C-alpha positions as a Markdown table, in Angstrom:
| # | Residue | x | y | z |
|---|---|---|---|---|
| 1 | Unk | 80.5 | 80.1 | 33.8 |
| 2 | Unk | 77.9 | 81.1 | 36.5 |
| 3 | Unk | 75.0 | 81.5 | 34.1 |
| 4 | Unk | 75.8 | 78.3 | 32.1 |
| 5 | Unk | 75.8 | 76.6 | 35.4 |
| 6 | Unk | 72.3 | 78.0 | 36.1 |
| 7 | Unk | 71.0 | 76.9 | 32.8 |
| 8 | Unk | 72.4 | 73.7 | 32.8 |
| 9 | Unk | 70.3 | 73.7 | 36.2 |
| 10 | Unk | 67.3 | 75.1 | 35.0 |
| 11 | Unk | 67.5 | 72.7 | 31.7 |
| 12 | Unk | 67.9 | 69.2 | 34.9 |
| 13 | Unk | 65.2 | 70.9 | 36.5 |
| 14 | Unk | 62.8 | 70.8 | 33.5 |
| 15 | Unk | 63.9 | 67.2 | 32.6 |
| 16 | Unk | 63.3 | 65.5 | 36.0 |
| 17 | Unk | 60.1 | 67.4 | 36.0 |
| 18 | Unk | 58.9 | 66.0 | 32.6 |
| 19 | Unk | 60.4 | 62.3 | 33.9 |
| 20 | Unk | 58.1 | 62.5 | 37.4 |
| 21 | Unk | 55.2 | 63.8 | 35.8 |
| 22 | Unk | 52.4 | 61.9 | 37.3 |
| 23 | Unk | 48.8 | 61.7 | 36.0 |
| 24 | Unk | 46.2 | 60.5 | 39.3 |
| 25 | Unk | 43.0 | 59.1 | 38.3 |
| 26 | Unk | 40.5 | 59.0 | 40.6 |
| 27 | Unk | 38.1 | 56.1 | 40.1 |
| 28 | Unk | 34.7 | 55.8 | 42.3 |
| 29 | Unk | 32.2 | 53.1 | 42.4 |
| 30 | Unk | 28.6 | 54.5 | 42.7 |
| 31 | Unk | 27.2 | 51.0 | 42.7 |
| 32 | Unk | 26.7 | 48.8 | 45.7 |
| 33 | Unk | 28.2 | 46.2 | 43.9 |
| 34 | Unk | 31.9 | 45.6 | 43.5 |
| 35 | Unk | 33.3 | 46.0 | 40.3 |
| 36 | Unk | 36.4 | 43.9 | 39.4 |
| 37 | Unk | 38.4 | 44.0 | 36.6 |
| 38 | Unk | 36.0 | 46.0 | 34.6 |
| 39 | Unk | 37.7 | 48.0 | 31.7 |
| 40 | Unk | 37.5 | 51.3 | 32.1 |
| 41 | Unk | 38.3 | 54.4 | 29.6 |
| 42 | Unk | 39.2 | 57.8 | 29.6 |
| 43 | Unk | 40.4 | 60.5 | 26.7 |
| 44 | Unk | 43.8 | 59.9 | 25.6 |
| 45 | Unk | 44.7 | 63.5 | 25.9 |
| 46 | Unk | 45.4 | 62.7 | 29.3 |
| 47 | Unk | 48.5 | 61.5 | 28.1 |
| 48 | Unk | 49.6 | 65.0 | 26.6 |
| 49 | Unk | 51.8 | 65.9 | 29.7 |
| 50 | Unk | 54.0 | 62.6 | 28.3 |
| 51 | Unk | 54.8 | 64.0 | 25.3 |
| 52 | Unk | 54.5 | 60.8 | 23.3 |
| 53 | Unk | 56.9 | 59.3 | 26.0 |
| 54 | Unk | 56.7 | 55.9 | 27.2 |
| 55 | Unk | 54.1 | 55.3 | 30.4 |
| 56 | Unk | 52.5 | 52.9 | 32.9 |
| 57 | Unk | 49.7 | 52.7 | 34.6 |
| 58 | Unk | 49.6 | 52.0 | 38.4 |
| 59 | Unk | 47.3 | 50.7 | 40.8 |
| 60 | Unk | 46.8 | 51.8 | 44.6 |
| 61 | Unk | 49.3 | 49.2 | 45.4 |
| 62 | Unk | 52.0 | 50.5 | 42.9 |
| 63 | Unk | 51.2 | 47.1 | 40.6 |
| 64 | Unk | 51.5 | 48.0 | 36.7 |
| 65 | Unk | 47.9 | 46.9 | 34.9 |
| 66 | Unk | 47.8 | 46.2 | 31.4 |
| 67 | Unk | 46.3 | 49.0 | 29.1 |
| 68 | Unk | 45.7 | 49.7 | 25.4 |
| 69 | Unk | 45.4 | 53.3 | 23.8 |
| 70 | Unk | 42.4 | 52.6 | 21.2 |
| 71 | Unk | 41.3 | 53.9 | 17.5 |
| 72 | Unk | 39.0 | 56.1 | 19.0 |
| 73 | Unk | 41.5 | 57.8 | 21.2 |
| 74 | Unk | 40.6 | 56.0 | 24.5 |
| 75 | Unk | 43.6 | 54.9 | 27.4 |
| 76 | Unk | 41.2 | 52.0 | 28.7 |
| 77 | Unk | 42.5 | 49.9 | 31.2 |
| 78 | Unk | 40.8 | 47.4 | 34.0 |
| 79 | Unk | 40.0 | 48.4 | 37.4 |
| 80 | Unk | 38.7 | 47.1 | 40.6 |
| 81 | Unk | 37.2 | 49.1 | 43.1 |
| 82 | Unk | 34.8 | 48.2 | 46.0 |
| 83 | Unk | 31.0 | 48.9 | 46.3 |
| 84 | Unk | 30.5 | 52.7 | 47.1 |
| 85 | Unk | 34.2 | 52.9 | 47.0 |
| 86 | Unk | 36.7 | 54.7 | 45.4 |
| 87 | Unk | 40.3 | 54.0 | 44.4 |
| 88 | Unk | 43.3 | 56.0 | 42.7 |
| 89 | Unk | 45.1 | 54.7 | 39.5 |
| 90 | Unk | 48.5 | 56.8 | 38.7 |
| 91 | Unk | 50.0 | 57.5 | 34.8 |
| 92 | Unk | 53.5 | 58.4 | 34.7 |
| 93 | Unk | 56.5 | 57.7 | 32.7 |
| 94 | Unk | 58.8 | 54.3 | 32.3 |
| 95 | Unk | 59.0 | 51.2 | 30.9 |
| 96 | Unk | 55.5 | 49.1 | 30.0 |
| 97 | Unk | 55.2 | 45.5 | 31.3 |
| 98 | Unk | 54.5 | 43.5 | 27.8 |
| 99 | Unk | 51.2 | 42.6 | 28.0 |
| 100 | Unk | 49.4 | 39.3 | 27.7 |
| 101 | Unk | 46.5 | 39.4 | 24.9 |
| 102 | Unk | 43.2 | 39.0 | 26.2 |
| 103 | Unk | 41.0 | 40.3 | 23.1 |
| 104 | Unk | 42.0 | 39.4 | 19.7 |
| 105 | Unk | 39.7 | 38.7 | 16.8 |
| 106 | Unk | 40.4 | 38.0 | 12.7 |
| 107 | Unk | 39.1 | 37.3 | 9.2 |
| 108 | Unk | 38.5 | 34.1 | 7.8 |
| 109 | Unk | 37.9 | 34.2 | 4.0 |
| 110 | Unk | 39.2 | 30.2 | 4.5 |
| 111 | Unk | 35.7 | 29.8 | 6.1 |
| 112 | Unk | 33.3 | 31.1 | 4.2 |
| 113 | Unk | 34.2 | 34.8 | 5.5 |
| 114 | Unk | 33.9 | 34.2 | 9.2 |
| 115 | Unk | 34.7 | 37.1 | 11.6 |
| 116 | Unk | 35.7 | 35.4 | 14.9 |
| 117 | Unk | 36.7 | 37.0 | 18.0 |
| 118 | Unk | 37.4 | 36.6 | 21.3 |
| 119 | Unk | 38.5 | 37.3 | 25.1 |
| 120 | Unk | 39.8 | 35.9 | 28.5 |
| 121 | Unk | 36.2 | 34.7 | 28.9 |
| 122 | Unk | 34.2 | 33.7 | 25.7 |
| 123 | Unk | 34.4 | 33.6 | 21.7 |
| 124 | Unk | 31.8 | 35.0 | 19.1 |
| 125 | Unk | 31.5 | 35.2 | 15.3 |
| 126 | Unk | 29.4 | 36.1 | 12.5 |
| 127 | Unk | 29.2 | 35.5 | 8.7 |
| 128 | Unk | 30.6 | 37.1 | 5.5 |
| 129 | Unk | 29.4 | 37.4 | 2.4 |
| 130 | Unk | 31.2 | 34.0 | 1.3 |
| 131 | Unk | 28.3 | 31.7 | 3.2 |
| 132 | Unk | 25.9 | 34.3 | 2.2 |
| 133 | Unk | 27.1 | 33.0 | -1.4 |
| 134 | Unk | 26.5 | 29.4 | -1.0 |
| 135 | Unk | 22.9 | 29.9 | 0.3 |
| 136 | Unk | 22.7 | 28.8 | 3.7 |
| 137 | Unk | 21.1 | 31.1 | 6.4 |
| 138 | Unk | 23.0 | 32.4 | 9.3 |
| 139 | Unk | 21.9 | 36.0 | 10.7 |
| 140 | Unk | 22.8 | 36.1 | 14.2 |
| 141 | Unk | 26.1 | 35.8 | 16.1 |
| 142 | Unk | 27.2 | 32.4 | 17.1 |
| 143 | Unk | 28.8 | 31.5 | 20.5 |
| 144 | Unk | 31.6 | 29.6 | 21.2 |
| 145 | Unk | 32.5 | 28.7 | 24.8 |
| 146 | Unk | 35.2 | 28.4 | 26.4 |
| 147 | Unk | 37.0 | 27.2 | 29.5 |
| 148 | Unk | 41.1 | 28.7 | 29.3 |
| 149 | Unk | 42.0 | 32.6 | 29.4 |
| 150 | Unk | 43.9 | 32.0 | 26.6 |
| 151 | Unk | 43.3 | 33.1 | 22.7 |
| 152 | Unk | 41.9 | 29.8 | 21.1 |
| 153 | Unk | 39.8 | 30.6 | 18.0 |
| 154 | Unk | 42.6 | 30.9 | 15.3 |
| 155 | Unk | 43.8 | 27.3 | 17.0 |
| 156 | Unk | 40.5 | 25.8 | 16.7 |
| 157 | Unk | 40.0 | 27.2 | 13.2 |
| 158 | Unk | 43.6 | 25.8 | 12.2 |
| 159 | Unk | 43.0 | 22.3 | 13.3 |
| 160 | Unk | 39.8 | 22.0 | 12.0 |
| 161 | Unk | 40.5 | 24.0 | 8.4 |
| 162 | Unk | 44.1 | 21.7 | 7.8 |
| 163 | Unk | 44.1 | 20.6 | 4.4 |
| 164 | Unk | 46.4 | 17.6 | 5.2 |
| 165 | Unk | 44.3 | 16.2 | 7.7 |
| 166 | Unk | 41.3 | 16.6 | 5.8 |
| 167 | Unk | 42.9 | 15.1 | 2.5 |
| 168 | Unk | 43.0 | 12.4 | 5.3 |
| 169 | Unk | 40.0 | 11.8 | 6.2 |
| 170 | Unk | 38.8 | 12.0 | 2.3 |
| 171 | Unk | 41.2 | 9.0 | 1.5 |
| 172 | Unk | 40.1 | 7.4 | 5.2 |
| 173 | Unk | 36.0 | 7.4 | 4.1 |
| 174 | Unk | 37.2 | 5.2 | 1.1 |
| 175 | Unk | 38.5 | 2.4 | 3.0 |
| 176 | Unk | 38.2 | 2.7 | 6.9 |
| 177 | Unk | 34.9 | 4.9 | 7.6 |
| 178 | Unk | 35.8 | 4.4 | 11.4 |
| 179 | Unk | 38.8 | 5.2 | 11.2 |
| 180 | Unk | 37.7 | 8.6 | 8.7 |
| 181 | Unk | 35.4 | 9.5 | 11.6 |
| 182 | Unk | 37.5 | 9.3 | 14.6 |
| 183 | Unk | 39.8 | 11.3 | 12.9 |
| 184 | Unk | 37.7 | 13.9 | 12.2 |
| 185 | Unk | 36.1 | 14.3 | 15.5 |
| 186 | Unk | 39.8 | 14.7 | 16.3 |
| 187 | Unk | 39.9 | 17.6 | 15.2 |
| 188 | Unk | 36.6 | 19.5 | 15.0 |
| 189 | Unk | 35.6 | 22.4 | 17.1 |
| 190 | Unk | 32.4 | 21.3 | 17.5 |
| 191 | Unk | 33.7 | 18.5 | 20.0 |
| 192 | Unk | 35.6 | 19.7 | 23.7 |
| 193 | Unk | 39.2 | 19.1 | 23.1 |
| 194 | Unk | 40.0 | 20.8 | 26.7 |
| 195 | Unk | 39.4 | 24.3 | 25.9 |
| 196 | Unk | 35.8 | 24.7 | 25.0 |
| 197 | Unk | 34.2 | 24.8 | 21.8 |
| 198 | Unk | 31.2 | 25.6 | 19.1 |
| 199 | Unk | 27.7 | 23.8 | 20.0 |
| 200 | Unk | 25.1 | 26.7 | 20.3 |
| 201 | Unk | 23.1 | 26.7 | 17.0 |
| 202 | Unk | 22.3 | 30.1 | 15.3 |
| 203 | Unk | 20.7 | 29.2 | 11.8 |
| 204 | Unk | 17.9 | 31.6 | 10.6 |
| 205 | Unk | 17.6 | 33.4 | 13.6 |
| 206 | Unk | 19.0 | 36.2 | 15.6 |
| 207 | Unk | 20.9 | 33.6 | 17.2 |
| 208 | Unk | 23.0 | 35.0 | 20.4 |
| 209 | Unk | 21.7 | 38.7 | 20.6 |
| 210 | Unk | 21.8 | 40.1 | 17.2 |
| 211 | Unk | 19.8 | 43.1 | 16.2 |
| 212 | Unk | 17.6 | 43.9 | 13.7 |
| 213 | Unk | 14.4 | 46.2 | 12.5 |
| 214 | Unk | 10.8 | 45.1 | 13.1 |
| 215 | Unk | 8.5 | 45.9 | 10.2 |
| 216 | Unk | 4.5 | 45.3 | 10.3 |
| 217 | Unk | 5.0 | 42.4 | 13.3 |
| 218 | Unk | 7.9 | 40.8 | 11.3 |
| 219 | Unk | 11.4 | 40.6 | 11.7 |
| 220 | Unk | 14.0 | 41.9 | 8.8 |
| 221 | Unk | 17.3 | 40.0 | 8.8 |
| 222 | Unk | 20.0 | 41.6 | 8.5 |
| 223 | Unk | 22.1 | 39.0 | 5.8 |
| 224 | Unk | 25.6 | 38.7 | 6.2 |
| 225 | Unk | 28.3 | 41.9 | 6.2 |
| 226 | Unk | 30.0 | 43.0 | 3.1 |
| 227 | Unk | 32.1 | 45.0 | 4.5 |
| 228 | Unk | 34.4 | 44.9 | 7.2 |
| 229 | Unk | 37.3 | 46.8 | 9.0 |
| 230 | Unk | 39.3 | 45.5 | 12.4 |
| 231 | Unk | 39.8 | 48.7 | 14.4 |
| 232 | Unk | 41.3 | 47.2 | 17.4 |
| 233 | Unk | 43.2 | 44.1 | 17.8 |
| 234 | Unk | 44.5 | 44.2 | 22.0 |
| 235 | Unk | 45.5 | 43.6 | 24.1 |
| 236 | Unk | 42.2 | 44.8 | 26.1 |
| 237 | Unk | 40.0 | 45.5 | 23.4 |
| 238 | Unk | 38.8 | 44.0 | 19.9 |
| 239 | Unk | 36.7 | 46.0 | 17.7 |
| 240 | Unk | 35.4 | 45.6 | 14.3 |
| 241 | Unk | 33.3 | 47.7 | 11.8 |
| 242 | Unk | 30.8 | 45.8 | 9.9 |
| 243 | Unk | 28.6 | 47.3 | 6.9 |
| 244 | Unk | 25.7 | 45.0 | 5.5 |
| 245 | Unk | 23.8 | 44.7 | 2.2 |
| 246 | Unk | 21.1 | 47.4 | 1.8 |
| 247 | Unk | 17.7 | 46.8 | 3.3 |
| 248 | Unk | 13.9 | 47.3 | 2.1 |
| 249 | Unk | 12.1 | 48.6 | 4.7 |
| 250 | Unk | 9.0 | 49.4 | 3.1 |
| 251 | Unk | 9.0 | 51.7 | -0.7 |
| 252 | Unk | 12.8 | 52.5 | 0.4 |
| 253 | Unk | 15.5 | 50.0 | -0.7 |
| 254 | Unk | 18.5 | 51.9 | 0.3 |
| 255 | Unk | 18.8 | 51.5 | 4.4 |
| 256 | Unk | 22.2 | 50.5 | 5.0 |
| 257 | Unk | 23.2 | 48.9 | 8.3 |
| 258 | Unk | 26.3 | 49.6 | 10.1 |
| 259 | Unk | 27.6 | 47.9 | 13.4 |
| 260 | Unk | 30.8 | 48.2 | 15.5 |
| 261 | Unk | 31.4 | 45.2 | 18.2 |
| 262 | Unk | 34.0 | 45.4 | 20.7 |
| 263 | Unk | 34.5 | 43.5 | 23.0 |
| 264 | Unk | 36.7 | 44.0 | 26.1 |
| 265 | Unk | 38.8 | 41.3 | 28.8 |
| 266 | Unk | 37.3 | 40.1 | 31.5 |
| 267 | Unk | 33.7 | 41.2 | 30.2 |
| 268 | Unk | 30.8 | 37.9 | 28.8 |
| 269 | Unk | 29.2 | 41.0 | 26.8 |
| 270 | Unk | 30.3 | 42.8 | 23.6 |
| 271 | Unk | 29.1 | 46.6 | 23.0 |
| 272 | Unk | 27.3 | 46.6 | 20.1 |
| 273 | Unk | 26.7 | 50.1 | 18.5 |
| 274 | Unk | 24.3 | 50.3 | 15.3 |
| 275 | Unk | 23.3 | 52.9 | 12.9 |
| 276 | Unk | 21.0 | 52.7 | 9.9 |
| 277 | Unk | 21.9 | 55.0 | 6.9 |
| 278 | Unk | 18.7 | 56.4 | 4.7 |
| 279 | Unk | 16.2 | 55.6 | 7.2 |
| 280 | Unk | 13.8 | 58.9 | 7.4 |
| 281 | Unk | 11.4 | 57.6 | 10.1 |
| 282 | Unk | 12.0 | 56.3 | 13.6 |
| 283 | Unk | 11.1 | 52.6 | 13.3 |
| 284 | Unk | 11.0 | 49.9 | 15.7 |
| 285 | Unk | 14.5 | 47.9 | 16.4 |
| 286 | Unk | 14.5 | 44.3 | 18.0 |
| 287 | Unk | 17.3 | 42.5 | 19.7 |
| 288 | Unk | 16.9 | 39.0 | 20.0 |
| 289 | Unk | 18.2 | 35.8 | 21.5 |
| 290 | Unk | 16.9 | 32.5 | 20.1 |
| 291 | Unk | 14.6 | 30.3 | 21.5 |
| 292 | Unk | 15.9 | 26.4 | 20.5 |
| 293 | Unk | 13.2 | 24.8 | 22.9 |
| 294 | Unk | 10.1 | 25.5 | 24.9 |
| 295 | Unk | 11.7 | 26.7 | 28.5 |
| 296 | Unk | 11.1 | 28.5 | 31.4 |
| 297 | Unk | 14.3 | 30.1 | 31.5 |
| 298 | Unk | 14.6 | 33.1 | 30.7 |
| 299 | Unk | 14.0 | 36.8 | 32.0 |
| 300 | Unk | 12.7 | 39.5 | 30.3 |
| 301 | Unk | 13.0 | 43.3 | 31.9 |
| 302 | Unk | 12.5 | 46.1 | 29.9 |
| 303 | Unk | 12.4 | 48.5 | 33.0 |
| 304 | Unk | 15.9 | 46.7 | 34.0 |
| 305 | Unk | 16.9 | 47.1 | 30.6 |
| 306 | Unk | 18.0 | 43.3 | 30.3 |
| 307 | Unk | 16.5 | 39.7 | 28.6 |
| 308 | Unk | 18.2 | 36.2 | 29.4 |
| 309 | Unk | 18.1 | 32.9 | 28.4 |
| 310 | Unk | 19.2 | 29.5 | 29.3 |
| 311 | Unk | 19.5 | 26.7 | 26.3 |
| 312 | Unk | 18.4 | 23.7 | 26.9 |
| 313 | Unk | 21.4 | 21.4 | 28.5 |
| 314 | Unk | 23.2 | 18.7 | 26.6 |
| 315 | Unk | 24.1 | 15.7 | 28.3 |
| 316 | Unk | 27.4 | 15.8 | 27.3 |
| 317 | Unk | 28.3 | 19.8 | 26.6 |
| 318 | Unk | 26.0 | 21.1 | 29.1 |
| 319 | Unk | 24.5 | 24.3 | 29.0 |
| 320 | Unk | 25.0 | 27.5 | 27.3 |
| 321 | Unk | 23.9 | 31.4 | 28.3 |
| 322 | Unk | 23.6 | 34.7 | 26.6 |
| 323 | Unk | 21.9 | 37.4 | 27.4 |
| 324 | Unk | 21.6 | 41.0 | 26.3 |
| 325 | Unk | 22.1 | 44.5 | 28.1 |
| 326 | Unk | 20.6 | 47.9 | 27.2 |
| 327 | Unk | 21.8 | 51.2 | 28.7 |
| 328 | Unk | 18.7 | 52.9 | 28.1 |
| 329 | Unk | 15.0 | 52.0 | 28.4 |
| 330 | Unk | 13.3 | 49.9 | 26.0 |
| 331 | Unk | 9.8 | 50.0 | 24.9 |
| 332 | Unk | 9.2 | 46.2 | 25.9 |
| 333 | Unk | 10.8 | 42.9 | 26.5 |
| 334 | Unk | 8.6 | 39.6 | 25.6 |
| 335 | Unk | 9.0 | 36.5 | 24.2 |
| 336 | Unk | 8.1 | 36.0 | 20.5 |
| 337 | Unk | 7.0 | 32.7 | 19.4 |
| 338 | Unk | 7.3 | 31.5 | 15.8 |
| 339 | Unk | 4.7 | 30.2 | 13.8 |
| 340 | Unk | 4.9 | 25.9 | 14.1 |
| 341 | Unk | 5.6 | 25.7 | 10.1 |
| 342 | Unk | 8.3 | 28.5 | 10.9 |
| 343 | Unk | 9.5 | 27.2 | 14.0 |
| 344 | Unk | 10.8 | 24.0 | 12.1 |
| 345 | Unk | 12.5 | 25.6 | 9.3 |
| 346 | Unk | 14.1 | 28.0 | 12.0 |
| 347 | Unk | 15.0 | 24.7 | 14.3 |
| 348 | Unk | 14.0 | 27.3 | 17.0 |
| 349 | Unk | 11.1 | 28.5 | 18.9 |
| 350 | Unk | 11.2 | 31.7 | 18.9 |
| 351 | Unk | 12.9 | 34.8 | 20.3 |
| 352 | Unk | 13.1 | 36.5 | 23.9 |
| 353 | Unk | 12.9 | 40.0 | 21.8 |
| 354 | Unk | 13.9 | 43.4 | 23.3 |
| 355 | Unk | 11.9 | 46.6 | 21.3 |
| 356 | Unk | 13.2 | 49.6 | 21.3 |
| 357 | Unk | 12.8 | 52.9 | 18.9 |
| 358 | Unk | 15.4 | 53.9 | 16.7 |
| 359 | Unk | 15.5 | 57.6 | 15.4 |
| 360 | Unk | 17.2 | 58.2 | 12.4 |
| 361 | Unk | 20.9 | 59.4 | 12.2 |
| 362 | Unk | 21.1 | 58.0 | 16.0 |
| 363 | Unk | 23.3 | 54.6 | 17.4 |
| 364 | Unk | 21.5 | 52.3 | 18.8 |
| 365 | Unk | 24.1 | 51.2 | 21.6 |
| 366 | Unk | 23.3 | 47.9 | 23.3 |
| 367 | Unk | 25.2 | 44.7 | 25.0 |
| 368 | Unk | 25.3 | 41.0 | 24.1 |
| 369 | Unk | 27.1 | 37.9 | 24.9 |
| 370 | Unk | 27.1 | 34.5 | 26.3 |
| 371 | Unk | 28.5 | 32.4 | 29.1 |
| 372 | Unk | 28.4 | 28.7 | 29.5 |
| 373 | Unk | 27.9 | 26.2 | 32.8 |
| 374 | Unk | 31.2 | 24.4 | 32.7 |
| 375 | Unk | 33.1 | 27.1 | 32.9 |
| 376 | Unk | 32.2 | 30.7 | 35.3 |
| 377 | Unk | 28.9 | 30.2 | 35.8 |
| 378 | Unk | 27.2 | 26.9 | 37.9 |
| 379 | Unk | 23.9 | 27.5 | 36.9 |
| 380 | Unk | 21.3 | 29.7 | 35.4 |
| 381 | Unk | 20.6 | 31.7 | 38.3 |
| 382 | Unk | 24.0 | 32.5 | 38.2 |
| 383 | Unk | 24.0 | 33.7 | 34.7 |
| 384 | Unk | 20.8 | 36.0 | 34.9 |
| 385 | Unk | 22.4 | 37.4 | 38.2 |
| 386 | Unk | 25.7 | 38.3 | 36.2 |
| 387 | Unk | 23.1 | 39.8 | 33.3 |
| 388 | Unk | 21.5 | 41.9 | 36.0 |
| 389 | Unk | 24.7 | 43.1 | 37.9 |
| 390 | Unk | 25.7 | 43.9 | 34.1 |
| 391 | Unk | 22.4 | 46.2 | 33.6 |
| 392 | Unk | 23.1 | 48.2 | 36.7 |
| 393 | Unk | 26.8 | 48.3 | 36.3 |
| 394 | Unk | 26.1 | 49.9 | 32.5 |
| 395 | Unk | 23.0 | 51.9 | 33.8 |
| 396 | Unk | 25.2 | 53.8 | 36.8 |
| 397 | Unk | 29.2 | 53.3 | 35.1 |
| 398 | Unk | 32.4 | 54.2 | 37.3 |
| 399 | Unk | 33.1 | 57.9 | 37.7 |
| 400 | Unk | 36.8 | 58.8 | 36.9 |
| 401 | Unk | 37.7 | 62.4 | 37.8 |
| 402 | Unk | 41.3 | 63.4 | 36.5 |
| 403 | Unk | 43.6 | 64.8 | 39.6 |
């Protein structure tokens, strides 16, 4: 009976051992500038001690914080932490909070192929191989403001896309054109309904911070994925895999392009990460913002390893940033001005152009995004300060040391 009763011990020993396991991260700031909210990551073998258990994650003051446990392996989760300061986050066992979404992206084969994503902050998408069909040129990404933390895109898509409405508006243009109008502007994205919406042009350009290789002076598009795969879907993080068509880049017609975009909550940038497949020399790599009319604002640092931009502001939807981050040095950063027969089949000016040198069988890791007056940011000044907070904040990240 004795030695039962000691196993039985020994057995409640090892199980309230197991249930108070606690995992302490230790999280320091480097920076003198406070970093809040900023989605952090470290190796999800870090969970091992839970034995596929249930967890949370704590801050110093015992709060749960959301997290997400990626494709890649990754826990990532937001922290705050104070310039040249440190704070502790704790793992142990017990019973998640449910999380709100704050990153969340989809396919739209309904429109033309669209990949649309978003966060807490700001929307993006790109085009698919259906507009690449019908002709019309769109490289870069678009960017859609927004002014609500919460997920908006698939709304906007499904009030503007509703065949009901728009068999509608057909029958409407025959007999009340007015009428056909109002209705439609009812219901288009492209108008502020309260939460933001789709006014920044991108056309034949590289449009909000797209990449692409620079070949004898010029420019090659990239044209539309062909592929895609979602690998992350929240509540943190969204991140998609896109291939595109092959590219000639001089006698060789094979180079592939690959990119994964993820973008995290709280953050007005997406990580962009790109490789090129059969290229066999390094060779020049651009990333650009377009230039929709002669301005003096922008900022371009290559030693900072940021450019910036401000479009022009609209009377009624005011004015729209983006800007683009790189966490290590590029060769130059300079305007680009089109050609004035170019310019107008482009509708833009130009390009504020980052150059950088790609080595084959490398990444080519970089930031982009977009942020918009009406909503986080009062003026350009205060966008090229949150672009150059950004730089240093990628250049010197926060150092987690496992307890």
């Amino acid at each position: 009976m004795r030695n039962l009763l000691c196993m039985l011990m020994i057995f409640t020993a090892i199980a309230c051992s197991e249930q108070e396991k606690v995992v302490e991260l230790l999280v320091s700031n480097p920076t003198s500038l406070n970093r809040t909210n900023e989605v952090t990551e470290v190796s999800a073998n870090t969970l091992d001690a839970f034995n596929g258990a249930e967890f949370i994650v704590l801050d110093e003051e015992g709060k749960q914080v959301p997290y997400q446990v990626t494709s890649d392996s990754k826990l990532i989760f937001p922290v705050t932490v104070a310039a040249k300061g440190s704070v502790t986050y704790r793992i142990k066992a017990g019973q998640p909070d449910e999380f709100k979404v704050m990153a969340y992206g989809k396919h739209y084969p309904e429109r033309v192929d669209d990949i649309a994503w978003e966060n807490d902050r700001i929307a993006f998408r790109t085009y698919g191989p259906a507009l690449q069909a019908t002709g019309e040129q769109a490289f870069g990404y678009d960017v859609w403001v927004k002014r609500v933390h919460d997920m908006v895109v698939e709304e906007r898509y499904a009030t503007e896309l509703n065949p009901e409405t728009n068999a509608r508006i057909a029958e409407l243009k025959k007999t009340d054109p007015v009428s056909a109008q109002a209705l439609a502007d009812s219901i288009s994205y492209h108008i502020d309904h309260g939460n933001g919406l789709d006014y920044y042009s991108v056309g034949p350009t590289l449009g909000g911070g797209t990449s692409a290789l620079w070949v004898n002076d010029d420019i090659v598009y990239p044209y539309c994925y062909t592929q895609y795969e979602i690998l992350d879907n929240g509540p943190l993080r969204f991140k998609v895999k896109l291939v595109y068509n092959p590219l000639t880049i001089g006698d060789n017609s094979s180079v592939v392009e690959t990119r994964i975009i993820s973008l995290d909550a709280y953050s007005q940038l997406n990580k962009i990460t790109v490789s090129y497949l059969n290229l066999d020399a390094p060779q020049t790599v651009v990333t650009g913002i377009a230039i929709h009319a002669p301005s003096e604002e922008y900022q371009a640092d290559a030693q900072a390893g940021y450019i910036a931009y401000a479009e022009p502001v609209e009377t009624e939807n005011g004015q729209t940033y983006v800007g683009a981050v790189f966490p290590n040095s590029v060769d130059k950063a300079e305007t680009v001005f089109f050609p004035e027969a170019e310019a107008k089949n482009r509708k833009a000016e130009g390009h504020v152009l980052a150059f950088s040198t790609y080595e084959p069988d490398s990444e080519y890791v970089y930031y982009a995004g977009g942020g918009w007056n009406k909503w986080g940011f009062a003026s350009s000044f205060a966008w090229f300060k949150y672009v150059q907070e950004f730089a240093q904040k990628v250049r010197e990240p926060l150092e987690i040391t496992i307890q």
